[in-house]
Amino acid sequence: MRNRPVPQSRKFDFFKAIACIALFAAGAIAARAQTADQAWLREPSHLVLFGKVIALGNSPIEQSAVKELSRSISHPASIKDASMLRAWHENWLTVIGTAEEVRKAYPHAPVPSGLAPGEYWIWSNGSNEHSLYVVAGGDERGALYGVFALLRYPLSGMTSPPEKLPSLHAQPLRSRPAMPIRWTDEWDNANGTVERGYGGRSIFFEGGKVRDDLSAVGEYARLLASVGINGCNVNNVNGAAPFLTPEMLQGLKRIADAMRPWGVRLAISVDIASPQKIGGLKTFDPLDPAVQAWWAAKVDEIYAQIPDFAGFTVKADSEGQAGPASYGRSPADAANLLAHALAPHGGVVLYRAFVYNNHLDYNDLKADRARAAYDIFHPLDGKFAANVIVQIKYGPIDFQAREPVSPLFAGLEKTNSAMELQITQEYTGQQRHLVYLAPMWKQILDFDLRADNRSTPVKEIIEGKSFHRPLGGMIGVSCVGRDGWLGAPLAMANLYAFGRLAWDPYNLPEQIAEEWTRQTINNDPHVVYVVAKMLMQSWPAYVDYTGPLGTQTLTDITGSHYGPNIEASERNGWGQWHRDDAQGIGMDRSVATGTGFAGQYPPEVAKMYESPATTPDDLLLFFHHVPYTYKLHSGETVIQYFYDSHYQGADEAAQLVAEWKTVRAMVDPKLYNDVLGRLEYQAGHAIVWRDAIVQYFLKESGIPDAKGRAGHYPGRMEAEDARLSGYKVIEVTPWEDASGGKAVTCDAGSAPKGCSAEWTYAGKAGHFDIAVQYFDQQGGVAHFSLDVNGKAIATWDADAKLPSRRPNGDNSTRFTTSEVELKPGDVLRVDGTPNASDPAALDYIEIEPAASAR
Ligand code: GCV
C-alpha cells in the first residue's frame, strides 16, 4: 500500500477536484425520464475523493447514503488516472453510520454526545497517509443528511474558493434540523391528476390506483432527503375517502417502500367522513364509539403494512369537505379522534386550520374570511391531543402573492403548530412565471408576532421554541408531477429552498439561491451571480405587476387563479375581497371601524395594523379602505403607486430576459433556450397584467397617471380599428383583459380560410420591434402570420398550454419580432387561422423602436 502513488496535498485536492467536477457539470443537464438529475442532484459525484465508502450499519437508509457518495464512480469527471484512483481507494476511507455505530467502530473519533435525530457530524482524521472521513448521524437519517451536506459543502454558501474552505478535521461540520416536521404535501388524485399541479400527471397514481412504476417516487424521495425533508403526504386533501380502501392501502405500502430508503415517511390525507363513505357506518360523528372503533381498526390495518407510517392530514369543514361541524363537534374532537387511533403507533395528525365559510355575505362589512382560522382554533388552544399539530397556512387567506402572517401562530400557545407554504405556484404564476418564493417565506418566518409582548418570530413558534412545544414544522404544498417535477426548471429552486428553510429557517434566501444555482446549473461566478439575482428579483416583480399594497393577487379567484381579473374577487361568498369602488380600495379590518381582524394579533402588532398611519405600505390595503388619493409613507398616492408599481414590475420582468441572455455562453443550450422562452412569455404576460390593472383603476378612479402612461400606448394599433377581413369585433370579459376592452375573433365556420387584420403605418421610418398580442385559447392550435407590404415577417402557432377557452387575461400572449424595417405608408397585416376551438383572436399590434435604436 505504501509504495503506491499517493496524491499530494490531499486536503487541497479534495476541494479542487470537487470544484472541477462541479464545473464539469455545467453542460450536463440530463433529459432522461423523471430522475433527480432534472433537479439539483446531478450525476457527477465524488467517490474517488472519498476513497472507499462503507456503511457501519445495514439499514437501507445507510445503504442509500453509501450509494449517494458512490453514485458516479464511472462518471467521466472522475479522476482518469487508474493508479491514482487505486491509491485513493486504498488510502482513503469514508465511513457512514449512527453516532453509536461510529463510536463503537472508531473509539478515537471524537463523536460529540447528544446528536439529535436527523443531526449530522462530519469529521476527518486529518492524516495524509490514511485519511478517514466520518459521517455520523444522530440516527440513520442524520447520517444520510450528512452525506448530502458533505456533497454540498464545497458548493454551498461559498464566498471563498473551495481550497480555502476549513478542513473537516479542524472544523467538523455539524448541523441539526430546526423542526421535526418537514413534509411536502402533494395534492394528487387517484385518477392521476394533481390539484394545482403544473408539472404534469401524478408520479404516484393513475387510473384510480397506485402506479405500477414507482421509480420516480424513489427519485423524488432522494431529492427530498437531500434537503432534509422527512415526510411526504401523497394525496389531495380534497376527496380523500378512496385512499383508505384495502386495495389502495396495498398500493400505498409500495409507495412507502419506495420512499423509506431515503428516510421519507409516508403520510396520507383522510376524509373525516370515511367511516360513512367507505366504512358502511351511518355516521362519522367523532364522538361515536363505532366511529372511534372504525378508525382504530383502520389505523391498525395501515400500520400492519406500513410500520413507519407518519400520519394523517385533514381538511374538514372547508370548501365542501365534510367535517365535525355536521355533528356540532369541534376540530379538536375530530383531530383527537384520529390522534388517539394513531398514538399507539407513533403517528401524528396534521389538522389544517384552513376552515372557513365560503358563503360569506359581501354586503356585510363585518364579515371577514381572514378571521376564520383564529376565531375557530384559538378557543380550542390546549384541547388538542399531544400528537396533533395544527397546520396553518402562512397567511389568513390563501397563498396570495402577499399576505400578512396568520395571527393564529400566536394564538396557539398550548397546541403544536406547523406552517403550510405553497411550493406549487397556484397564485404566483403557476410555474409559467419565474417567482422564487423564498424571500417571501423568509419574511414570514422572521415576522415577530410579539406574543405575550416578547420576541416570538414565526420561525421560533413553529420550531416549538416560543411556547415550548415538542412538535412543529413546515409543510410545503409541492404538487410535483411527471413533467420535470414542477414543470419548469427554475421553479425547482422553490422546492430546494423550502427544504433548506425547513432545515434551518435562519438560512438566507440569496445564499440558498446561489447554492441551488451552483448545484443545478453550474458554478461559473457570473452564472451564479446572475441567476441568484434573477431569483431574488422575481417575487417583488410579480407582486408589483399583480397585486401590490396588500390587495392580494388580483386574479380570477373562482376559476384559473392565473391571469388578471379584478372583479372576480368581489361580490361573492369567497371572501377574498379588496372592496374597490370609485373613491377608494381596501378592506377595513381594523377593530375600531372594520372587521376586527387586526385585533387577533398580539397587542403590539394589533396596534401597528389598527391604523393606516402605522400599517406598512405593502399591506395597507389588506387592513384598510383608503381613498385612491391617500398618501403612502413613501409620499406617493395609492393610485400613483398602482401605476408606478405595475410599470416597474413589467419592466423588471423584461429585465429578467435581458439578464438571462448574459449567461448564454455559459449554460447548457437546451436549458438556456427553455428558460429564455419562458422568461419572454412572462415578460409579455406581465404587460397583460400591467395593462389590465392600470386601465381598470384608471377608469374606476378617474385619476390620471401623473407620468402619462396609463391609457396612452404610443405605437399600439388596436385590432378592432384595423381593416378586417373575416375577423369580428368582440367584447372581452373581463373588459380590462383586452386593450380597450375589445378584441377580434375569427369564426372558422364563416371564414374557413382564416381572417386578417390590416393597418397602415404612419410613424417615422426606422427599425422596430413589432409585438402582436393575441389570445392563445385552449382547444386548438391557431396559426398566425405577420407580413409587411405582403412580405412574410414571422409565423407562429398558438400552441401554449394556458387556461381558458375564452379570450381573456389567462391566455393573452405576446409574440414579438425584432428589427423590422418600416416607413410611413407600409401595410402591416396579421393573418389568423383558427383551429378547432381556438379562433385566432387578436388584441392589438404594438410597434416600438428596436432595441438597437433605443
Ligand atoms: C386542495 C385553495 C386551492 C384549492 C385547495 C385549497 C386547500 O383554495 O385553490 O385547490 O384545495 O386551497 O388548501 O385546501
Short mmCIF file of N, CA and C in Angstrom, two decimals, residues 644-713:
data_model
loop_
_atom_site.label_atom_id
_atom_site.label_comp_id
_atom_site.label_asym_id
_atom_site.label_seq_id
_atom_site.Cartn_x
_atom_site.Cartn_y
_atom_site.Cartn_z
N ASP A 644 -47.30 53.18 -10.96
CA ASP A 644 -45.83 53.03 -10.96
C ASP A 644 -45.40 51.58 -10.77
N SER A 645 -46.04 50.91 -9.79
CA SER A 645 -45.57 49.56 -9.48
C SER A 645 -45.84 48.63 -10.65
N HIS A 646 -46.95 48.85 -11.35
CA HIS A 646 -47.23 47.95 -12.48
C HIS A 646 -46.27 48.17 -13.63
N TYR A 647 -45.94 49.42 -13.87
CA TYR A 647 -44.93 49.67 -14.93
C TYR A 647 -43.58 49.14 -14.49
N GLN A 648 -43.26 49.36 -13.23
CA GLN A 648 -41.98 48.88 -12.75
C GLN A 648 -41.90 47.35 -12.78
N GLY A 649 -42.97 46.70 -12.32
CA GLY A 649 -43.00 45.23 -12.30
C GLY A 649 -42.81 44.66 -13.70
N ALA A 650 -43.52 45.25 -14.68
CA ALA A 650 -43.39 44.74 -16.06
C ALA A 650 -41.97 44.99 -16.58
N ASP A 651 -41.40 46.13 -16.22
CA ASP A 651 -40.00 46.38 -16.63
C ASP A 651 -39.06 45.36 -16.00
N GLU A 652 -39.33 45.05 -14.74
CA GLU A 652 -38.46 44.07 -14.06
C GLU A 652 -38.58 42.69 -14.70
N ALA A 653 -39.79 42.36 -15.14
CA ALA A 653 -39.95 41.06 -15.83
C ALA A 653 -39.15 41.07 -17.12
N ALA A 654 -39.16 42.20 -17.83
CA ALA A 654 -38.37 42.29 -19.07
C ALA A 654 -36.88 42.20 -18.75
N GLN A 655 -36.51 42.75 -17.62
CA GLN A 655 -35.12 42.73 -17.18
C GLN A 655 -34.63 41.29 -16.99
N LEU A 656 -35.53 40.41 -16.51
CA LEU A 656 -35.14 39.01 -16.30
C LEU A 656 -34.66 38.40 -17.62
N VAL A 657 -35.33 38.75 -18.70
CA VAL A 657 -34.92 38.23 -20.02
C VAL A 657 -33.51 38.72 -20.35
N ALA A 658 -33.32 40.02 -20.15
CA ALA A 658 -32.02 40.60 -20.50
C ALA A 658 -30.91 39.95 -19.65
N GLU A 659 -31.20 39.73 -18.39
CA GLU A 659 -30.17 39.15 -17.51
C GLU A 659 -29.83 37.72 -17.94
N TRP A 660 -30.88 36.96 -18.22
CA TRP A 660 -30.64 35.57 -18.62
C TRP A 660 -29.80 35.51 -19.89
N LYS A 661 -30.01 36.47 -20.79
CA LYS A 661 -29.25 36.46 -22.05
C LYS A 661 -27.76 36.58 -21.80
N THR A 662 -27.37 37.15 -20.66
CA THR A 662 -25.94 37.31 -20.39
C THR A 662 -25.25 35.99 -20.03
N VAL A 663 -26.02 34.94 -19.76
CA VAL A 663 -25.37 33.67 -19.39
C VAL A 663 -25.36 32.68 -20.56
N ARG A 664 -25.81 33.15 -21.69
CA ARG A 664 -25.98 32.26 -22.84
C ARG A 664 -24.78 31.35 -23.11
N ALA A 665 -23.61 31.92 -23.12
CA ALA A 665 -22.43 31.12 -23.49
C ALA A 665 -22.02 30.17 -22.38
N MET A 666 -22.59 30.32 -21.22
CA MET A 666 -22.07 29.57 -20.07
C MET A 666 -23.00 28.46 -19.59
N VAL A 667 -24.18 28.34 -20.19
CA VAL A 667 -25.08 27.29 -19.71
C VAL A 667 -25.47 26.35 -20.85
N ASP A 668 -25.94 25.21 -20.45
CA ASP A 668 -26.39 24.21 -21.39
C ASP A 668 -27.40 24.82 -22.37
N PRO A 669 -27.18 24.67 -23.69
CA PRO A 669 -28.05 25.35 -24.66
C PRO A 669 -29.53 24.97 -24.53
N LYS A 670 -29.78 23.71 -24.20
CA LYS A 670 -31.19 23.28 -24.09
C LYS A 670 -31.86 24.03 -22.93
N LEU A 671 -31.15 24.07 -21.83
CA LEU A 671 -31.69 24.79 -20.67
C LEU A 671 -31.84 26.27 -21.00
N TYR A 672 -30.81 26.80 -21.66
CA TYR A 672 -30.84 28.23 -21.99
C TYR A 672 -32.09 28.57 -22.79
N ASN A 673 -32.34 27.81 -23.84
CA ASN A 673 -33.47 28.13 -24.71
C ASN A 673 -34.80 27.91 -24.01
N ASP A 674 -34.87 26.86 -23.23
CA ASP A 674 -36.11 26.57 -22.50
C ASP A 674 -36.44 27.75 -21.57
N VAL A 675 -35.46 28.16 -20.79
CA VAL A 675 -35.69 29.23 -19.82
C VAL A 675 -35.96 30.55 -20.55
N LEU A 676 -35.23 30.79 -21.63
CA LEU A 676 -35.43 32.04 -22.37
C LEU A 676 -36.88 32.15 -22.86
N GLY A 677 -37.39 31.06 -23.43
CA GLY A 677 -38.77 31.07 -23.92
C GLY A 677 -39.75 31.39 -22.81
N ARG A 678 -39.52 30.80 -21.65
CA ARG A 678 -40.43 31.03 -20.51
C ARG A 678 -40.36 32.48 -20.04
N LEU A 679 -39.13 33.01 -19.98
CA LEU A 679 -38.98 34.38 -19.48
C LEU A 679 -39.58 35.38 -20.46
N GLU A 680 -39.44 35.10 -21.75
CA GLU A 680 -40.04 36.00 -22.75
C GLU A 680 -41.56 35.98 -22.63
N TYR A 681 -42.10 34.79 -22.43
CA TYR A 681 -43.55 34.69 -22.24
C TYR A 681 -43.96 35.51 -21.00
N GLN A 682 -43.20 35.32 -19.92
CA GLN A 682 -43.51 36.03 -18.66
C GLN A 682 -43.48 37.54 -18.86
N ALA A 683 -42.47 38.02 -19.58
CA ALA A 683 -42.37 39.47 -19.80
C ALA A 683 -43.61 39.96 -20.55
N GLY A 684 -44.09 39.18 -21.51
CA GLY A 684 -45.30 39.55 -22.24
C GLY A 684 -46.52 39.51 -21.35
N HIS A 685 -46.61 38.49 -20.51
CA HIS A 685 -47.78 38.36 -19.64
C HIS A 685 -47.77 39.41 -18.54
N ALA A 686 -46.59 39.84 -18.15
CA ALA A 686 -46.52 40.93 -17.16
C ALA A 686 -47.13 42.20 -17.75
N ILE A 687 -46.98 42.37 -19.06
CA ILE A 687 -47.60 43.54 -19.71
C ILE A 687 -49.13 43.38 -19.71
N VAL A 688 -49.59 42.16 -19.88
CA VAL A 688 -51.04 41.92 -19.82
C VAL A 688 -51.55 42.30 -18.43
N TRP A 689 -50.85 41.87 -17.41
CA TRP A 689 -51.21 42.21 -16.03
C TRP A 689 -51.17 43.72 -15.82
N ARG A 690 -50.07 44.31 -16.24
CA ARG A 690 -49.90 45.76 -16.05
C ARG A 690 -51.07 46.52 -16.67
N ASP A 691 -51.32 46.20 -17.93
CA ASP A 691 -52.33 46.98 -18.64
C ASP A 691 -53.73 46.75 -18.07
N ALA A 692 -54.00 45.51 -17.66
CA ALA A 692 -55.33 45.22 -17.11
C ALA A 692 -55.58 46.04 -15.85
N ILE A 693 -54.61 46.01 -14.96
CA ILE A 693 -54.82 46.67 -13.67
C ILE A 693 -54.79 48.18 -13.83
N VAL A 694 -53.88 48.64 -14.64
CA VAL A 694 -53.75 50.08 -14.82
C VAL A 694 -55.01 50.65 -15.49
N GLN A 695 -55.49 49.98 -16.54
CA GLN A 695 -56.67 50.58 -17.21
C GLN A 695 -57.93 50.42 -16.36
N TYR A 696 -57.98 49.35 -15.57
CA TYR A 696 -59.15 49.18 -14.69
C TYR A 696 -59.21 50.32 -13.67
N PHE A 697 -58.10 50.57 -13.00
CA PHE A 697 -58.14 51.58 -11.93
C PHE A 697 -58.13 53.01 -12.48
N LEU A 698 -57.63 53.17 -13.68
CA LEU A 698 -57.74 54.48 -14.32
C LEU A 698 -59.23 54.80 -14.53
N LYS A 699 -59.96 53.84 -15.03
CA LYS A 699 -61.39 54.05 -15.28
C LYS A 699 -62.15 54.20 -13.96
N GLU A 700 -61.81 53.29 -13.02
CA GLU A 700 -62.53 53.27 -11.73
C GLU A 700 -62.32 54.57 -10.96
N SER A 701 -61.08 55.03 -10.92
CA SER A 701 -60.78 56.20 -10.09
C SER A 701 -60.95 57.50 -10.86
N GLY A 702 -60.80 57.45 -12.16
CA GLY A 702 -60.85 58.68 -12.97
C GLY A 702 -59.64 59.58 -12.74
N ILE A 703 -58.64 59.07 -12.05
CA ILE A 703 -57.45 59.90 -11.76
C ILE A 703 -56.33 59.52 -12.73
N PRO A 704 -55.85 60.50 -13.50
CA PRO A 704 -54.83 60.15 -14.50
C PRO A 704 -53.49 59.80 -13.86
N ASP A 705 -52.70 59.11 -14.64
CA ASP A 705 -51.34 58.75 -14.25
C ASP A 705 -50.46 60.00 -14.40
N ALA A 706 -49.87 60.44 -13.29
CA ALA A 706 -49.06 61.67 -13.34
C ALA A 706 -47.93 61.54 -14.35
N LYS A 707 -47.54 60.32 -14.67
CA LYS A 707 -46.45 60.14 -15.63
C LYS A 707 -46.97 59.89 -17.05
N GLY A 708 -48.28 60.01 -17.21
CA GLY A 708 -48.86 59.99 -18.55
C GLY A 708 -48.87 58.65 -19.27
N ARG A 709 -48.62 57.55 -18.57
CA ARG A 709 -48.54 56.26 -19.28
C ARG A 709 -49.90 55.57 -19.39
N ALA A 710 -50.64 55.53 -18.25
CA ALA A 710 -51.89 54.76 -18.24
C ALA A 710 -52.84 55.30 -19.30
N GLY A 711 -53.37 54.41 -20.12
CA GLY A 711 -54.32 54.81 -21.15
C GLY A 711 -53.68 55.36 -22.41
N HIS A 712 -52.36 55.51 -22.40
CA HIS A 712 -51.68 56.02 -23.60
C HIS A 712 -50.65 54.98 -24.05
N TYR A 713 -50.84 54.48 -25.23
CA TYR A 713 -49.94 53.43 -25.70
C TYR A 713 -49.38 53.81 -27.05
#
